[in-house]
Short mmCIF file of C-alpha atoms and ligand atoms in Angstrom, two decimals:
data_model
loop_
_atom_site.label_atom_id
_atom_site.label_comp_id
_atom_site.label_asym_id
_atom_site.label_seq_id
_atom_site.Cartn_x
_atom_site.Cartn_y
_atom_site.Cartn_z
CA MET N 1 15.49 10.85 -8.44
CA THR N 2 17.97 11.03 -5.57
CA LEU N 3 16.84 8.69 -2.88
CA GLY N 4 20.12 7.28 -1.68
CA GLY N 5 21.02 9.76 1.03
CA ALA N 6 17.62 10.16 2.67
CA ASN N 7 16.56 8.23 5.73
CA PRO N 8 14.24 5.39 4.87
CA ALA N 9 10.54 6.07 5.37
CA ILE N 10 10.16 2.57 6.76
CA SER N 11 12.84 0.44 8.32
CA VAL N 12 12.10 -3.10 9.47
CA ARG N 13 14.67 -5.31 11.18
CA ASP N 14 14.43 -9.00 12.11
CA LEU N 15 10.67 -8.91 12.33
CA VAL N 16 9.08 -12.10 13.66
CA VAL N 17 5.30 -12.53 13.53
CA GLY N 18 3.30 -15.69 14.07
CA PHE N 19 0.00 -17.18 15.13
CA GLY N 20 0.22 -20.11 17.54
CA ASP N 21 2.73 -22.58 16.13
CA HIS N 22 2.72 -20.91 12.75
CA THR N 23 5.60 -18.48 12.20
CA VAL N 24 4.58 -16.24 9.30
CA LEU N 25 7.41 -13.71 9.24
CA ASP N 26 10.79 -15.01 10.32
CA ARG N 27 13.39 -12.29 10.90
CA LEU N 28 12.23 -10.20 8.00
CA SER N 29 14.24 -7.04 7.25
CA LEU N 30 13.47 -4.33 4.72
CA ASP N 31 13.97 -0.62 4.13
CA VAL N 32 11.48 1.40 2.11
CA ARG N 33 13.09 4.54 0.74
CA SER N 34 11.46 7.86 1.17
CA GLY N 35 9.57 8.77 -2.00
CA GLU N 36 9.66 5.41 -3.72
CA ILE N 37 6.95 3.01 -4.83
CA LEU N 38 7.97 -0.36 -3.49
CA GLY N 39 6.09 -3.38 -4.80
CA VAL N 40 5.91 -6.44 -2.57
CA VAL N 41 5.27 -9.83 -4.14
CA GLY N 42 5.23 -13.37 -2.81
CA ALA N 43 3.23 -16.55 -2.73
CA SER N 44 -0.39 -16.39 -1.68
CA GLY N 45 -0.63 -16.94 2.07
CA GLY N 46 3.03 -16.04 2.43
CA GLY N 47 2.48 -13.19 4.86
CA LYS N 48 2.31 -10.03 2.74
CA SER N 49 -0.88 -8.75 4.35
CA VAL N 50 0.36 -9.78 7.78
CA PHE N 51 3.54 -7.79 7.14
CA LEU N 52 1.59 -4.71 6.10
CA ARG N 53 -0.78 -5.01 9.05
CA THR N 54 2.08 -5.47 11.50
CA MET N 55 3.72 -2.25 10.36
CA ILE N 56 0.59 -0.27 11.10
CA GLY N 57 0.10 -1.89 14.49
CA LEU N 58 -2.85 -4.16 13.70
CA VAL N 59 -0.96 -7.42 14.22
CA PRO N 60 1.37 -7.86 17.22
CA LYS N 61 4.96 -8.84 16.53
CA ARG N 62 6.94 -11.35 18.53
CA SER N 63 10.24 -9.59 18.07
CA GLY N 64 12.12 -7.26 15.81
CA GLN N 65 11.97 -3.56 15.11
CA VAL N 66 9.68 -1.39 13.00
CA VAL N 67 10.68 2.25 12.47
CA LEU N 68 8.16 4.43 10.62
CA LEU N 69 9.19 7.95 9.63
CA GLY N 70 12.01 7.85 12.16
CA THR N 71 9.85 6.61 15.05
CA ASP N 72 10.55 3.21 16.58
CA LEU N 73 7.07 1.86 17.32
CA ASP N 74 8.26 0.16 20.50
CA ARG N 75 9.72 3.34 21.91
CA ALA N 76 6.87 5.65 21.02
CA SER N 77 4.39 6.99 23.57
CA ASP N 78 0.67 6.63 22.89
CA ALA N 79 0.61 10.28 21.87
CA ASP N 80 3.51 9.69 19.46
CA LEU N 81 1.72 6.70 17.96
CA ARG N 82 -1.46 8.64 17.49
CA GLY N 83 0.47 11.42 15.80
CA LEU N 84 2.17 8.86 13.60
CA GLU N 85 -1.13 7.24 12.61
CA ARG N 86 -2.08 10.47 10.89
CA ARG N 87 1.01 10.32 8.72
CA TRP N 88 0.09 7.17 6.85
CA GLY N 89 -2.98 5.99 4.98
CA VAL N 90 -4.00 2.46 4.06
CA LEU N 91 -6.06 0.70 1.42
CA PHE N 92 -6.87 -2.78 2.72
CA GLN N 93 -7.04 -5.90 0.60
CA HIS N 94 -10.60 -6.78 1.58
CA GLY N 95 -13.55 -4.67 2.58
CA ALA N 96 -12.18 -1.53 1.01
CA LEU N 97 -15.15 0.59 2.16
CA PHE N 98 -17.75 0.57 4.92
CA SER N 99 -20.81 -0.66 3.05
CA SER N 100 -23.34 1.15 5.25
CA LEU N 101 -21.66 4.53 4.80
CA THR N 102 -21.82 6.82 1.79
CA VAL N 103 -18.76 7.86 -0.18
CA ARG N 104 -18.68 11.14 1.76
CA GLN N 105 -18.90 9.35 5.10
CA ASN N 106 -16.27 6.84 4.12
CA VAL N 107 -13.76 9.51 3.13
CA GLN N 108 -14.58 11.54 6.25
CA PHE N 109 -14.14 8.59 8.57
CA PRO N 110 -10.44 9.25 9.34
CA MET N 111 -11.08 12.99 9.52
CA ARG N 112 -13.66 12.49 12.26
CA GLU N 113 -11.25 10.26 14.09
CA TYR N 114 -8.24 12.55 13.91
CA LEU N 115 -9.18 16.09 12.95
CA GLY N 116 -11.37 18.41 14.96
CA ILE N 117 -12.68 20.34 11.97
CA SER N 118 -16.15 21.52 10.97
CA GLN N 119 -18.48 19.55 8.73
CA ARG N 120 -18.17 22.27 6.12
CA LEU N 121 -14.41 22.02 6.04
CA MET N 122 -14.58 18.22 5.94
CA ASP N 123 -16.93 18.48 2.96
CA GLU N 124 -14.48 20.76 1.18
CA VAL N 125 -11.54 18.47 1.86
CA THR N 126 -13.60 15.46 0.80
CA LEU N 127 -14.40 17.03 -2.55
CA ALA N 128 -10.74 17.85 -3.09
CA LYS N 129 -9.73 14.27 -2.30
CA LEU N 130 -12.40 12.86 -4.60
CA GLU N 131 -11.20 15.10 -7.41
CA MET N 132 -7.66 13.86 -6.86
CA VAL N 133 -8.80 10.32 -7.56
CA GLY N 134 -10.96 11.23 -10.56
CA LEU N 135 -14.39 11.36 -8.88
CA GLY N 136 -16.73 14.30 -8.35
CA PRO N 137 -19.58 15.83 -6.36
CA ASP N 138 -22.14 13.49 -7.96
CA ASP N 139 -20.46 10.58 -6.20
CA LEU N 140 -20.58 12.03 -2.68
CA ASP N 141 -23.83 10.48 -1.55
CA LYS N 142 -23.58 7.14 -3.29
CA PHE N 143 -23.30 3.94 -1.32
CA PRO N 144 -20.53 1.42 -2.06
CA SER N 145 -23.11 -0.95 -3.61
CA GLU N 146 -23.71 1.67 -6.32
CA LEU N 147 -20.04 1.89 -7.32
CA SER N 148 -18.05 -0.08 -9.88
CA GLY N 149 -14.96 -1.96 -8.70
CA GLY N 150 -12.68 0.76 -10.00
CA MET N 151 -14.69 3.53 -8.33
CA THR N 152 -14.66 1.62 -5.05
CA LYS N 153 -10.87 1.48 -5.12
CA ARG N 154 -10.72 5.18 -5.94
CA VAL N 155 -12.90 6.07 -2.98
CA ALA N 156 -10.78 3.84 -0.76
CA LEU N 157 -7.71 5.66 -2.07
CA ALA N 158 -9.36 9.02 -1.37
CA ARG N 159 -9.99 7.83 2.17
CA ALA N 160 -6.36 6.71 2.50
CA LEU N 161 -5.33 10.23 1.44
CA ALA N 162 -7.81 12.00 3.73
CA LEU N 163 -5.21 13.09 6.28
CA ASP N 164 -2.51 14.06 3.76
CA PRO N 165 -0.30 11.11 4.62
CA GLU N 166 3.39 10.73 3.86
CA ILE N 167 3.23 6.95 3.48
CA VAL N 168 0.46 5.01 1.73
CA PHE N 169 0.07 1.27 2.26
CA LEU N 170 -1.81 -0.48 -0.53
CA ASP N 171 -2.75 -4.16 -0.29
CA GLU N 172 -3.42 -5.54 -3.77
CA PRO N 173 -5.10 -2.34 -4.95
CA THR N 174 -5.79 -3.55 -8.49
CA SER N 175 -6.95 -7.08 -7.70
CA GLY N 176 -10.42 -7.69 -9.05
CA LEU N 177 -10.20 -4.85 -11.58
CA ASP N 178 -10.26 -5.40 -15.33
CA PRO N 179 -6.90 -4.66 -17.02
CA ILE N 180 -7.93 -1.22 -18.26
CA SER N 181 -9.23 -0.07 -14.88
CA ALA N 182 -6.18 -1.59 -13.23
CA GLY N 183 -3.89 0.30 -15.62
CA GLU N 184 -5.73 3.55 -14.93
CA PHE N 185 -5.50 2.96 -11.22
CA ASP N 186 -1.75 2.33 -11.50
CA GLU N 187 -1.36 5.59 -13.36
CA LEU N 188 -3.33 7.38 -10.68
CA ILE N 189 -1.08 5.96 -7.97
CA ARG N 190 2.01 7.09 -9.87
CA THR N 191 0.62 10.58 -10.47
CA LEU N 192 -0.39 11.03 -6.85
CA GLN N 193 2.90 9.63 -5.62
CA THR N 194 4.80 12.14 -7.75
CA THR N 195 2.67 15.18 -6.98
CA LEU N 196 2.22 14.48 -3.27
CA LYS N 197 5.74 13.03 -2.82
CA LEU N 198 4.34 9.93 -1.19
CA THR N 199 6.17 6.83 -0.15
CA VAL N 200 4.12 3.89 -1.38
CA PHE N 201 4.28 0.35 0.01
CA MET N 202 2.22 -1.75 -2.37
CA VAL N 203 1.47 -5.44 -2.15
CA THR N 204 0.58 -6.64 -5.63
CA HIS N 205 0.29 -9.67 -7.86
CA ASP N 206 -0.07 -7.49 -10.87
CA LEU N 207 2.89 -7.77 -13.23
CA ASP N 208 1.83 -4.64 -15.07
CA SER N 209 1.97 -2.67 -11.83
CA LEU N 210 5.39 -4.06 -11.04
CA ARG N 211 6.66 -3.17 -14.47
CA THR N 212 5.09 0.24 -14.92
CA ILE N 213 5.00 1.97 -11.55
CA CYS N 214 7.24 0.26 -9.01
CA ASP N 215 10.68 1.75 -8.42
CA ARG N 216 11.79 -1.40 -6.64
CA ILE N 217 10.37 -4.82 -5.96
CA ALA N 218 10.75 -6.85 -2.76
CA VAL N 219 10.06 -10.58 -2.79
CA LEU N 220 8.69 -12.18 0.37
CA SER N 221 9.37 -15.90 0.61
CA ASP N 222 9.66 -18.23 3.62
CA GLY N 223 8.94 -15.36 5.94
CA ARG N 224 11.69 -13.08 4.70
CA ILE N 225 12.52 -10.62 1.97
CA VAL N 226 14.74 -12.75 -0.24
CA THR N 227 15.40 -10.23 -3.00
CA VAL N 228 14.92 -6.51 -3.31
CA GLY N 229 15.78 -4.26 -6.21
CA PRO N 230 14.60 -2.92 -9.54
CA LEU N 231 12.87 -5.21 -11.99
CA ALA N 232 16.14 -6.01 -13.76
CA ALA N 233 17.51 -7.47 -10.51
CA MET N 234 14.62 -9.94 -10.42
CA TYR N 235 15.87 -11.63 -13.58
CA GLU N 236 19.28 -12.11 -12.04
CA SER N 237 18.04 -13.72 -8.87
CA ASP N 238 18.80 -17.39 -8.30
CA HIS N 239 16.01 -17.79 -5.80
CA PRO N 240 13.61 -20.49 -7.06
CA TRP N 241 10.40 -18.58 -6.34
CA VAL N 242 11.74 -15.40 -7.94
CA LYS N 243 12.93 -17.35 -10.97
CA SER N 244 9.60 -19.04 -11.48
CA TYR N 245 7.58 -15.88 -10.94
CA PHE N 246 9.60 -13.53 -13.11
CA GLY N 247 10.78 -16.15 -15.56
CA GLY N 248 7.34 -17.71 -16.02
CA GLU N 249 5.55 -17.62 -19.30
CA ARG N 250 2.96 -15.08 -18.15
CA ALA N 251 5.72 -12.79 -16.98
CA SER N 252 7.89 -13.13 -20.05
CA LEU N 253 4.95 -12.33 -22.30
CA HIS N 254 4.43 -9.08 -20.42
CA PHE N 255 8.09 -8.20 -20.34
CA SER N 256 8.90 -9.03 -23.94
CA ALA N 257 5.97 -6.90 -25.05
CA ALA N 258 7.32 -4.06 -22.90
CA ALA N 259 10.84 -4.49 -24.27
CA ALA N 260 9.51 -4.39 -27.82
CA THR N 261 7.69 -1.10 -27.27
CA GLU N 262 10.58 0.50 -25.46
CA VAL N 263 13.12 0.02 -28.27
N1 LIG W 325 -5.34 -13.24 12.40
C1 LIG W 325 -4.76 -14.39 11.98
N2 LIG W 325 -4.78 -15.49 12.77
C2 LIG W 325 -4.16 -16.63 12.38
N3 LIG W 325 -3.51 -16.78 11.21
C3 LIG W 325 -3.48 -15.73 10.39
C4 LIG W 325 -4.09 -14.47 10.73
N4 LIG W 325 -3.88 -13.60 9.72
C5 LIG W 325 -3.16 -14.27 8.79
N5 LIG W 325 -2.91 -15.54 9.19
C6 LIG W 325 -2.14 -16.53 8.45
O1 LIG W 325 -0.91 -15.95 8.09
C7 LIG W 325 -0.49 -16.42 6.83
C8 LIG W 325 -0.17 -15.26 5.94
O2 LIG W 325 -1.38 -14.61 5.56
P1 LIG W 325 -1.43 -13.32 4.66
O3 LIG W 325 -0.49 -12.31 5.19
O4 LIG W 325 -2.85 -12.91 4.56
O5 LIG W 325 -0.87 -13.84 3.25
P2 LIG W 325 -0.76 -13.06 1.86
O6 LIG W 325 -1.27 -11.67 2.08
O7 LIG W 325 0.69 -13.09 1.50
O8 LIG W 325 -1.57 -13.83 0.87
C9 LIG W 325 -1.58 -17.32 6.31
O9 LIG W 325 -1.22 -18.65 6.58
C10 LIG W 325 -2.77 -16.90 7.12
O10 LIG W 325 -3.68 -17.95 7.26
MG1 LIG W 326 -2.85 -10.62 1.32
#
């Protein structure tokens, strides 16, 4: 894949975000290349979700620059921002779906907000999105309480794709899933990313996801991205957190198994 020459889909420079006395992100900089799956890892409570939420305008920043799809968020008009909001989709870490709404209503939520199209057309688009994520017409009128964990994530992904976004933000999409469902979900993300040419920003703790679907990995530590690169670069890092995470026993078990099957 040739990614080098393209403008980054996301460009973040010297981002500072905090709450009261607590500085969470401290001059964080990162580029996400157009068309890549970037995995973001870091200690729990380290600011990964805050970072994601800041990029989509849900958390105010103190300083720094966020450029999404060529638009500097600080320089954009309200109309520009609203236009931009249609070009990304998000799967949040918690509360993936509205519990009082059916699958159909959940997936149609962003359509109602941003598209002035008929109910019939929304129903058609909804079915197409559900098919993309491996669900069907029988699931349309179910409530979230009737869905398995894996199905819930799939519906949330369908909702994230509702407006045909260019960027998808995923916050720990496979957490809480059993390994088989998580693996299937990873595969789905990769397939959709390839066919729809998405840029994917994915926060994850899942070593399998990092190994199997991420083009590059960015490590957030002490409020900054301390290392970014392909998996191989993680082994070469001298950063203590990166060393312990990727050199840990759990990690080496995964990676040695992968190496053995790839020979
Ligand atoms: N709205 C908020 N108000 C105050 N502190 C917050 C808020 N959101 C997150 N934080 C704090 O920011 C830090 C980073 O949180 P978070 O981004 O959720 O971590 P991660 O996703 O890496 O586990 C935590 O200390 C958390 O308590
Ligand atoms: Mg989080």
